[in-house]
CSV table of C-alpha atoms in Angstrom, one decimal:
chain,number,residue,atom,x,y,z
A,1,MET,CA,350.4,26.1,161.6
A,2,MET,CA,348.2,27.2,164.5
A,3,ALA,CA,351.2,28.6,166.4
A,4,LYS,CA,352.2,30.8,163.5
A,5,LYS,CA,348.6,32.2,163.3
A,6,LYS,CA,348.6,33.1,167.0
A,7,ASP,CA,352.0,34.9,166.6
A,8,LYS,CA,350.6,36.9,163.6
A,9,SER,CA,347.5,37.9,165.5
A,10,ALA,CA,349.6,39.1,168.5
A,11,ASP,CA,351.9,41.1,166.2
A,12,THR,CA,349.0,42.8,164.5
A,13,ALA,CA,347.4,43.7,167.8
A,14,LYS,CA,350.7,45.3,169.0
A,15,LYS,CA,351.1,47.2,165.7
A,16,GLU,CA,347.5,48.6,166.0
A,17,ALA,CA,348.0,49.6,169.6
A,18,ALA,CA,351.4,51.2,169.0
A,19,PRO,CA,350.2,54.6,167.5
A,20,LYS,CA,347.5,54.9,170.2
A,21,GLU,CA,349.9,54.3,173.1
A,22,LYS,CA,351.4,57.8,173.0
A,23,LYS,CA,348.1,59.5,173.8
A,24,LEU,CA,347.0,57.0,176.5
A,25,THR,CA,348.1,56.6,180.1
A,26,LYS,CA,349.9,53.6,181.4
A,27,LYS,CA,346.8,52.2,183.2
A,28,GLU,CA,344.8,52.5,180.0
A,29,LEU,CA,347.6,50.8,178.0
A,30,GLU,CA,347.6,47.9,180.4
A,31,GLU,CA,343.8,47.5,180.1
A,32,ILE,CA,344.0,47.6,176.3
A,33,LYS,CA,346.7,45.0,176.3
A,34,LYS,CA,344.7,42.7,178.5
A,35,GLU,CA,341.6,43.2,176.3
A,36,SER,CA,343.5,42.6,173.1
A,37,ARG,CA,344.9,39.3,174.6
A,38,LYS,CA,341.4,38.2,175.5
A,39,ASN,CA,340.1,39.1,172.1
A,40,ILE,CA,342.9,37.1,170.4
A,41,ARG,CA,342.1,34.1,172.5
A,42,ARG,CA,338.4,34.4,171.6
A,43,ARG,CA,339.3,34.6,167.9
A,44,ILE,CA,341.4,31.5,168.2
A,45,ARG,CA,338.6,29.6,169.9
A,46,ARG,CA,336.1,30.7,167.2
A,47,THR,CA,338.5,29.6,164.3
A,48,THR,CA,339.3,26.2,165.9
A,49,HIS,CA,335.6,25.2,166.2
């Protein structure tokens, strides 16, 4: 169950970032991806407690 929730959160993050990617540079994209991953981990930690 938990694994499926993680996959869904990752997919939604990718979908949200997709339209913005065209306007941003590669460096900015990498930073956003790193931030989104950290945010997903934080959300998982909050939900588990």
